[in-house]
């Protein structure tokens, strides 16, 4: 906060205040060099209105907790520079879409993680796992498929940007299905068929319309649409083979 | 949601799409070609009546379209109708299924009525 203000002067930041029936309020924040949207929000909270609720932790794009809607698109605010998104010196910051707003910029992530559990997005140890190291060939097709999706940090950006989540409240969403796909392909997992069955149940992978917004906006550069397509393919074949 | 229904609807949707894809191409190409001579029921019947090939072609077409259209319509209603998020969601989902089923049956009945005229 001690860095000299850049010559660009002030930034106008519109921030969502209140719950679902809240509104945007406007704040003026001094511009700084390399300023991120998170910096601007933090300035408002520390210098203008301490009642502003928002989340962050690592500030370096590792934890995923600072995801918000910036000028209509979901982003990690810590990795979003003001100079890249400001339009005529203005930035509009709102909470993530598709999740209940607790207050201001903080959303309730409970539905996101409940659906993660519904898609069985957790590793199931196998008996063999207790008897020594599992040997997994890094270039095997399964490991490659799992590797492609394994870097998800659960920030919720794909869930917020997904239109199917907005239209179908039961849809489990891209992150949970992407995680299920990594487990279906994890040869160490003790219940791969169970992961596939959970991902294909109800409004699971088959509810996806392949809009690919998740792939477009994932800050980690993952492609959940491809993972979901893999689940659809695998569930299709399993169904035709008479899997339970 | 009941677990396996969506999976089987997806399988039916994919298979009917695979069936429809070549049929639609032949249908459109034929239409573009024959419409040069004017489009009328008499013209169509003079060209296709008594042909087992065309009856089979459009019989398959109608069956696949009824399945594909009904499943697609069900999804559209379920996602786009204003009640999707409400407490009536379950009943509304069933209603969407019934409406789509009626739509599919209508296509079957009307379609096979037309196919029947070919034989």
XYZ file of C-alpha atoms in Angstrom:
363
model
C 0.000 0.000 0.000
C 3.026 2.283 0.272
C 3.877 2.220 -3.411
C 3.617 5.583 -5.087
C 0.339 6.162 -6.929
C 0.757 5.897 -10.672
C 0.096 9.035 -12.695
C -3.186 7.578 -13.916
C -5.041 8.898 -10.883
C -8.198 7.232 -9.719
C -10.064 4.061 -10.514
C -13.830 3.858 -10.180
C -14.810 0.527 -8.657
C -18.433 -0.588 -8.573
C -18.906 -3.295 -5.962
C -21.972 -5.401 -5.242
C -23.214 -4.711 -1.728
C -25.779 -6.757 0.167
C -27.387 -10.109 -0.598
C -29.293 -11.304 -3.645
C -31.415 -8.142 -3.565
C -28.435 -5.848 -3.122
C -27.058 -3.242 -5.506
C -23.794 -1.848 -6.816
C -22.096 0.951 -4.922
C -19.343 3.067 -6.362
C -15.945 3.719 -4.763
C -12.907 5.695 -5.856
C -9.579 3.955 -5.470
C -6.128 5.351 -6.275
C -4.471 3.659 -9.244
C -1.194 1.885 -8.569
C 1.337 0.160 -10.724
C 0.520 -3.538 -11.350
C -2.632 -3.121 -9.282
C -4.936 -6.161 -9.269
C -8.702 -6.137 -8.870
C -8.155 -7.795 -5.498
C -5.879 -4.884 -4.530
C -8.648 -2.452 -5.408
C -11.267 -4.394 -3.423
C -8.882 -4.645 -0.480
C -8.286 -0.874 -0.639
C -12.028 -0.271 -0.370
C -12.291 -2.586 2.616
C -9.287 -1.130 4.437
C -9.672 2.546 3.669
C -13.285 3.282 2.753
C -15.738 0.724 4.130
C -14.512 -1.957 6.567
C -17.904 -3.716 6.403
C -17.194 -4.974 2.867
C -17.253 -8.792 2.833
C -15.031 -10.661 0.400
C -12.663 -13.644 0.388
C -9.035 -14.116 -0.413
C -6.113 -16.047 1.003
C -2.957 -16.615 -1.026
C -3.055 -13.596 -3.394
C -0.929 -15.497 -5.945
C -3.379 -17.723 -7.830
C -2.920 -20.876 -5.803
C -5.924 -21.083 -3.486
C -8.787 -19.979 -5.739
C -10.736 -18.272 -2.956
C -10.773 -14.772 -4.494
C -12.906 -15.715 -7.518
C -15.418 -12.975 -8.313
C -17.270 -11.612 -11.315
C -15.222 -8.833 -12.892
C -16.959 -6.828 -15.619
C -19.369 -9.707 -16.120
C -16.801 -12.506 -16.353
C -15.654 -14.781 -13.525
C -11.993 -14.333 -12.657
C -9.425 -14.809 -9.951
C -9.205 -11.215 -8.808
C -5.647 -11.708 -7.518
C -4.495 -12.610 -11.021
C -6.494 -9.948 -12.809
C -4.699 -6.676 -13.364
C -6.825 -3.576 -13.315
C -5.132 -2.223 -16.428
C -6.293 -5.269 -18.409
C -9.961 -5.108 -17.465
C -10.729 -1.456 -16.660
C -12.927 0.279 -19.196
C -12.558 4.034 -19.140
C -11.175 3.805 -15.619
C -14.061 1.697 -14.309
C -14.265 -1.846 -13.001
C -17.417 -3.619 -11.851
C -16.978 -6.381 -9.260
C -19.802 -8.765 -8.336
C -20.016 -12.087 -6.504
C -19.755 -15.349 -8.442
C -22.875 -16.339 -10.372
C -24.906 -19.526 -9.707
C -24.136 -19.559 -5.972
C -26.137 -18.045 -3.101
C -24.755 -14.677 -2.044
C -23.914 -14.510 1.648
C -23.074 -10.821 1.586
C -21.338 -8.434 -0.790
C -18.690 -10.422 -2.702
C -18.799 -13.566 -0.573
C -20.845 -16.496 -1.904
C -21.889 -19.694 -0.200
C -19.862 -22.494 -1.815
C -21.914 -25.234 -0.112
C -23.942 -26.288 -3.214
C -20.719 -26.443 -5.221
C -19.053 -28.860 -2.826
C -22.261 -30.801 -2.092
C -22.461 -31.560 -5.804
C -18.766 -32.453 -5.802
C -19.658 -35.122 -3.212
C -22.725 -36.207 -5.211
C -20.501 -36.846 -8.239
C -18.355 -38.994 -5.940
C -15.377 -36.706 -6.420
C -13.228 -38.336 -3.761
C -10.502 -40.941 -4.036
C -11.467 -44.446 -2.912
C -8.431 -46.383 -1.662
C -8.004 -49.896 -2.969
C -6.702 -52.788 -0.943
C -3.606 -52.930 -3.120
C -2.753 -49.398 -2.138
C -1.816 -50.509 1.343
C 0.747 -53.007 0.139
C 3.319 -50.702 -1.355
C 3.682 -48.058 -4.011
C 1.305 -48.178 -6.924
C 3.128 -48.238 -10.214
C 1.471 -45.929 -12.707
C 3.011 -45.495 -16.131
C 3.050 -41.713 -16.761
C 2.370 -42.174 -20.478
C -0.510 -44.650 -20.113
C -3.768 -43.370 -21.668
C -5.538 -43.355 -18.311
C -2.813 -41.384 -16.557
C -2.702 -38.863 -19.391
C -6.477 -38.392 -19.152
C -6.267 -37.957 -15.384
C -3.280 -35.612 -15.606
C -5.167 -33.348 -18.017
C -7.754 -32.526 -15.378
C -5.979 -33.013 -12.087
C -4.794 -29.447 -11.455
C -8.258 -28.150 -10.482
C -8.177 -26.125 -7.258
C -11.943 -25.879 -6.827
C -12.281 -22.119 -7.250
C -15.809 -22.392 -8.700
C -15.213 -20.252 -11.791
C -16.379 -22.979 -14.191
C -19.484 -23.482 -12.054
C -20.227 -19.764 -12.097
C -19.817 -19.389 -15.855
C -21.785 -22.510 -16.804
C -25.186 -21.725 -18.328
C -26.446 -25.258 -17.757
C -25.880 -24.786 -14.010
C -27.951 -21.601 -14.266
C -30.746 -23.371 -16.150
C -30.754 -26.693 -14.314
C -30.200 -26.309 -10.558
C -29.669 -30.066 -10.218
C -26.729 -30.185 -12.645
C -23.563 -31.108 -10.753
C -21.375 -28.795 -12.839
C -18.018 -28.901 -14.599
C -15.619 -29.015 -11.624
C -17.216 -32.020 -9.920
C -17.433 -33.932 -13.195
C -13.864 -33.048 -14.120
C -12.764 -34.441 -10.770
C -14.854 -37.589 -11.315
C -13.147 -38.055 -14.692
C -9.685 -37.938 -13.102
C -10.779 -40.637 -10.621
C -12.401 -42.823 -13.272
C -8.967 -42.796 -14.908
C -6.993 -43.318 -11.711
C -5.809 -46.936 -11.738
C -5.111 -46.741 -7.987
C -8.747 -45.973 -7.196
C -10.772 -48.794 -5.684
C -14.159 -47.937 -7.216
C -13.720 -46.532 -10.713
C -17.040 -47.952 -11.894
C -18.696 -46.280 -8.912
C -17.253 -42.896 -9.913
C -18.583 -43.351 -13.442
C -22.032 -44.379 -12.189
C -22.195 -41.368 -9.861
C -21.083 -38.962 -12.587
C -23.657 -40.364 -15.025
C -26.538 -40.388 -12.534
C -29.392 -37.888 -12.739
C -28.365 -34.416 -13.877
C -24.731 -35.466 -14.174
C -22.496 -35.537 -17.224
C -25.429 -36.017 -19.614
C -26.901 -32.637 -18.709
C -23.836 -30.878 -20.194
C -24.436 -29.151 -23.549
C -20.737 -28.719 -24.326
C -20.939 -24.917 -24.432
C -17.294 -24.976 -23.311
C -17.542 -21.844 -21.182
C -15.776 -23.789 -18.410
C -12.827 -24.480 -20.685
C -12.820 -20.877 -21.905
C -12.724 -19.341 -18.427
C -10.791 -21.886 -16.327
C -7.853 -19.863 -14.950
C -5.799 -23.057 -14.704
C -6.382 -23.772 -18.386
C -8.200 -27.044 -17.807
C -10.862 -28.344 -20.174
C -13.735 -29.739 -18.088
C -15.846 -30.068 -21.247
C -13.372 -32.637 -22.561
C -13.512 -34.493 -19.241
C -17.312 -34.514 -19.342
C -17.258 -35.728 -22.954
C -14.997 -38.559 -21.784
C -17.493 -39.454 -19.048
C -20.371 -39.419 -21.547
C -18.452 -41.681 -23.920
C -17.466 -44.101 -21.189
C -20.961 -44.197 -19.645
C -22.456 -44.758 -23.116
C -20.246 -47.778 -23.737
C -20.798 -49.077 -20.200
C -24.579 -48.766 -20.604
C -24.552 -50.664 -23.894
C -22.435 -53.370 -22.263
C -25.060 -53.639 -19.535
C -23.174 -52.096 -16.633
C -25.391 -51.763 -13.543
C -33.596 -37.428 -10.283
C -33.810 -41.122 -10.955
C -30.319 -42.255 -11.737
C -30.383 -44.142 -15.007
C -33.121 -42.330 -16.947
C -30.905 -39.468 -18.103
C -28.215 -41.921 -19.220
C -30.635 -43.929 -21.356
C -32.209 -40.806 -22.795
C -28.706 -39.689 -23.761
C -28.007 -43.051 -25.417
C -31.304 -42.852 -27.337
C -30.563 -39.243 -28.299
C -27.105 -40.112 -29.637
C -28.227 -43.191 -31.561
C -31.226 -41.380 -33.089
C -28.895 -38.514 -34.050
C -26.524 -40.934 -35.755
C -29.469 -42.410 -37.673
C -30.873 -38.983 -38.579
C -27.643 -37.409 -39.813
C -27.405 -39.234 -43.179
C -31.206 -39.330 -43.592
C -31.483 -35.558 -43.225
C -28.716 -35.017 -45.772
C -30.436 -37.277 -48.327
C -33.804 -35.666 -47.526
C -32.518 -32.117 -48.027
C -30.516 -32.949 -51.143
C -33.537 -34.692 -52.682
C -35.841 -31.793 -51.792
C -33.544 -29.239 -53.361
C -33.364 -31.348 -56.512
C -37.049 -32.194 -56.945
C -38.511 -28.849 -55.853
C -37.447 -27.533 -59.267
C -40.581 -29.208 -60.635
C -42.851 -27.495 -58.092
C -43.759 -28.588 -54.595
C -47.100 -30.340 -54.230
C -48.528 -33.450 -52.602
C -49.303 -34.876 -56.034
C -45.715 -34.367 -57.194
C -44.293 -35.993 -54.073
C -46.669 -38.975 -54.273
C -46.032 -39.484 -57.986
C -42.349 -39.739 -57.198
C -42.470 -41.878 -54.081
C -45.704 -43.876 -54.075
C -45.236 -47.618 -54.287
C -41.547 -47.360 -53.546
C -40.561 -49.631 -50.735
C -37.228 -47.801 -50.520
C -38.780 -44.395 -49.849
C -41.325 -45.867 -47.446
C -38.524 -47.528 -45.503
C -36.395 -44.379 -45.679
C -39.103 -42.124 -44.274
C -40.353 -44.764 -41.836
C -36.906 -44.812 -40.249
C -36.747 -41.015 -40.497
C -40.045 -40.567 -38.641
C -39.109 -43.026 -35.895
C -35.702 -41.403 -35.316
C -37.132 -37.874 -35.466
C -39.862 -38.732 -32.948
C -37.303 -40.067 -30.471
C -34.750 -37.305 -31.073
C -37.226 -34.427 -31.092
C -39.067 -35.578 -27.991
C -35.914 -35.982 -25.897
C -34.589 -32.620 -27.062
C -37.899 -30.905 -26.375
C -38.002 -32.394 -22.876
C -34.575 -30.934 -22.112
C -35.485 -27.525 -23.531
C -38.693 -27.352 -21.492
C -36.932 -28.464 -18.326
C -34.176 -25.884 -18.688
C -36.084 -22.958 -20.110
C -39.455 -23.070 -18.346
C -39.640 -20.518 -15.519
C -40.413 -23.136 -12.864
C -37.038 -24.924 -13.135
C -35.718 -23.529 -9.869
C -38.911 -23.599 -7.854
C -40.425 -25.997 -5.386
C -42.616 -27.433 -8.163
C -39.472 -28.639 -9.919
C -40.168 -32.353 -9.657
C -43.756 -32.129 -10.854
C -42.687 -29.734 -13.589
C -40.013 -32.169 -14.717
C -42.607 -34.922 -15.032
C -44.944 -32.549 -16.888
C -42.129 -31.713 -19.310
C -41.611 -35.427 -19.892
C -45.312 -35.955 -20.565
C -45.476 -32.975 -22.945
C -42.412 -34.222 -24.813
C -43.901 -37.722 -24.943
C -47.130 -36.387 -26.462
C -45.024 -34.447 -28.983
C -43.061 -37.568 -29.920
C -46.225 -39.644 -30.277
C -47.795 -36.955 -32.466
C -44.783 -37.057 -34.761
C -45.031 -40.823 -34.914
C -48.762 -40.791 -35.743
C -48.616 -37.956 -38.290
C -45.374 -39.222 -39.767
C -46.545 -42.781 -40.257
C -49.833 -41.508 -41.665
C -47.778 -39.830 -44.377
C -45.525 -42.862 -44.806
C -48.643 -45.027 -45.075
C -49.782 -42.943 -48.039
C -46.691 -44.075 -49.934
C -47.634 -47.719 -49.861
